[in-house]
XYZ file of C-alpha atoms in Angstrom:
182
model
C 36.752 -15.026 -48.314
C 39.674 -15.344 -46.083
C 41.725 -18.670 -45.890
C 43.850 -20.810 -48.070
C 43.360 -20.661 -51.845
C 42.563 -24.348 -52.161
C 39.844 -24.611 -49.416
C 38.412 -21.372 -51.496
C 38.474 -23.344 -54.479
C 36.527 -26.589 -53.514
C 34.249 -23.941 -51.561
C 33.545 -22.515 -55.025
C 33.242 -25.711 -56.660
C 30.700 -26.987 -54.190
C 28.603 -23.892 -54.353
C 28.604 -23.668 -58.218
C 27.863 -27.442 -58.650
C 24.951 -26.821 -55.981
C 23.707 -23.747 -57.756
C 23.571 -25.610 -60.914
C 21.696 -28.390 -59.434
C 19.128 -25.720 -58.058
C 18.771 -24.552 -61.719
C 17.932 -28.035 -62.840
C 15.353 -28.267 -60.032
C 13.969 -24.909 -61.091
C 12.069 -27.051 -64.008
C 10.243 -28.908 -61.518
C 6.184 -29.740 -62.185
C 5.978 -28.035 -58.832
C 5.400 -24.643 -57.912
C 6.851 -24.772 -54.656
C 9.885 -26.537 -55.675
C 10.570 -24.154 -58.380
C 10.461 -20.912 -56.369
C 12.385 -22.165 -53.478
C 15.078 -23.582 -56.338
C 15.268 -20.552 -57.741
C 16.310 -18.669 -54.249
C 18.748 -21.689 -53.355
C 20.784 -21.223 -57.182
C 21.163 -17.482 -56.243
C 22.641 -18.360 -52.795
C 24.761 -20.761 -54.478
C 26.157 -18.975 -57.097
C 26.458 -16.028 -55.044
C 28.348 -18.161 -52.326
C 30.486 -19.419 -55.358
C 31.474 -15.917 -55.920
C 32.170 -14.777 -52.758
C 34.503 -17.934 -52.037
C 36.773 -17.111 -55.067
C 40.548 -17.006 -53.741
C 41.761 -13.070 -52.876
C 44.902 -13.997 -54.306
C 43.409 -15.010 -57.751
C 40.452 -12.062 -57.895
C 39.973 -9.159 -55.665
C 36.559 -7.716 -56.371
C 36.506 -3.911 -56.986
C 34.996 -2.082 -53.495
C 31.606 -1.422 -55.607
C 31.172 -5.336 -55.575
C 30.789 -6.312 -51.732
C 27.726 -3.562 -51.789
C 26.061 -4.787 -54.644
C 26.348 -8.046 -53.135
C 24.696 -6.882 -50.189
C 21.870 -4.865 -52.421
C 21.237 -8.442 -54.000
C 21.295 -10.664 -50.966
C 18.921 -7.587 -49.169
C 16.387 -8.336 -51.859
C 16.590 -11.778 -51.658
C 15.865 -11.496 -48.124
C 13.243 -9.216 -48.583
C 11.743 -11.715 -50.950
C 12.265 -14.543 -48.461
C 10.337 -12.235 -45.763
C 7.508 -12.125 -48.248
C 7.365 -15.805 -48.824
C 7.566 -16.730 -45.294
C 3.966 -15.592 -45.048
C 2.874 -18.795 -47.183
C 5.360 -21.257 -45.076
C 7.896 -21.112 -42.319
C 10.309 -22.827 -44.191
C 11.269 -19.808 -46.317
C 12.666 -18.174 -42.902
C 15.995 -20.210 -43.473
C 16.354 -18.673 -46.455
C 15.905 -15.233 -44.708
C 18.510 -16.233 -42.545
C 20.836 -17.221 -45.468
C 19.969 -14.123 -47.077
C 21.011 -12.359 -44.017
C 24.478 -14.047 -43.136
C 25.235 -13.259 -47.306
C 24.534 -9.548 -46.624
C 26.224 -9.558 -43.181
C 29.487 -11.030 -44.905
C 29.162 -8.732 -47.947
C 29.374 -6.082 -45.527
C 32.478 -7.346 -43.579
C 34.110 -7.862 -46.474
C 33.424 -4.211 -47.668
C 34.445 -2.763 -44.650
C 37.698 -4.974 -44.023
C 40.950 -3.236 -45.228
C 42.741 -5.002 -48.418
C 45.332 -6.004 -46.055
C 43.540 -7.469 -43.528
C 42.342 -10.244 -46.164
C 43.644 -13.443 -45.303
C 44.033 -13.008 -41.337
C 40.739 -13.718 -40.633
C 39.215 -12.255 -37.297
C 36.461 -9.635 -39.091
C 33.197 -9.002 -38.056
C 31.200 -8.945 -35.180
C 32.270 -11.877 -33.014
C 28.599 -12.052 -31.147
C 26.818 -12.358 -34.729
C 29.544 -14.748 -36.481
C 29.076 -16.960 -33.489
C 25.275 -17.051 -34.098
C 25.020 -17.567 -37.678
C 27.684 -20.247 -36.906
C 25.151 -22.041 -34.207
C 22.346 -21.742 -36.748
C 23.933 -23.375 -39.539
C 25.785 -25.810 -37.698
C 22.653 -26.716 -36.303
C 21.025 -26.750 -39.703
C 23.886 -28.911 -41.499
C 23.083 -31.419 -38.552
C 19.285 -31.536 -38.708
C 19.784 -31.507 -42.536
C 21.920 -34.545 -42.312
C 19.829 -36.625 -39.878
C 16.642 -35.982 -42.327
C 18.837 -36.943 -45.080
C 19.202 -40.675 -44.099
C 15.727 -41.598 -43.733
C 14.606 -39.946 -47.235
C 17.335 -41.669 -49.159
C 16.324 -44.995 -47.668
C 12.768 -44.698 -48.413
C 12.730 -43.322 -51.829
C 14.727 -46.206 -53.106
C 10.975 -48.216 -53.562
C 9.350 -45.380 -55.603
C 9.044 -44.803 -59.402
C 11.670 -42.863 -61.308
C 11.524 -39.035 -60.361
C 13.229 -36.256 -62.575
C 16.193 -34.559 -61.403
C 13.830 -31.418 -60.052
C 11.878 -33.715 -58.092
C 14.128 -35.971 -55.954
C 13.820 -34.967 -52.214
C 17.194 -36.374 -51.275
C 19.287 -34.181 -53.685
C 17.264 -31.234 -52.786
C 18.148 -31.856 -49.152
C 21.619 -33.066 -50.198
C 21.991 -29.579 -52.072
C 20.711 -27.576 -48.939
C 22.837 -29.358 -47.062
C 25.875 -28.668 -48.589
C 25.123 -24.962 -49.084
C 25.063 -25.567 -45.270
C 28.288 -26.758 -44.930
C 29.654 -24.210 -47.048
C 28.165 -21.467 -45.100
C 29.726 -22.742 -42.124
C 33.265 -22.790 -43.760
C 32.684 -19.174 -45.165
C 31.726 -17.994 -41.559
C 34.598 -19.860 -40.136
C 36.615 -17.797 -42.430
C 35.431 -14.527 -42.155
């Protein structure tokens, strides 16, 4: 992604830790929790890989179409899963955003990296609005869950709703940052 190396490394760390936590959530006893966590882990690790500063590692030209294909397949899976619940539509939008960013990065000449301004402004703006709204809504929803959960019994790491929402919130924030630097 475009932008300073320090913010790139912060995004890498945030997304990698989020992806790792989502892998831990895959051990949950609830089937729906495991399925959602798998898609979120893929998204977290994919975002971490895309956020590595270009000054450190510039992916080969074939990597961006591979990213687009992987996240295109994740989008098809999310579309199929949306039959069971509308909450999977967010995964579809996230996968579509990753495909879009991959295609923009594939089409950007090497000398344009670091200056920004790539992509279709209207589509980038629509995705920014969606993810900014998602971040605000998820942040508001996180506060009551954290206050209510305190009275219950001990829950496993994969079954704590406030951590799952915090995971989604951090990935939403990272998506906003990545779209801003696109």
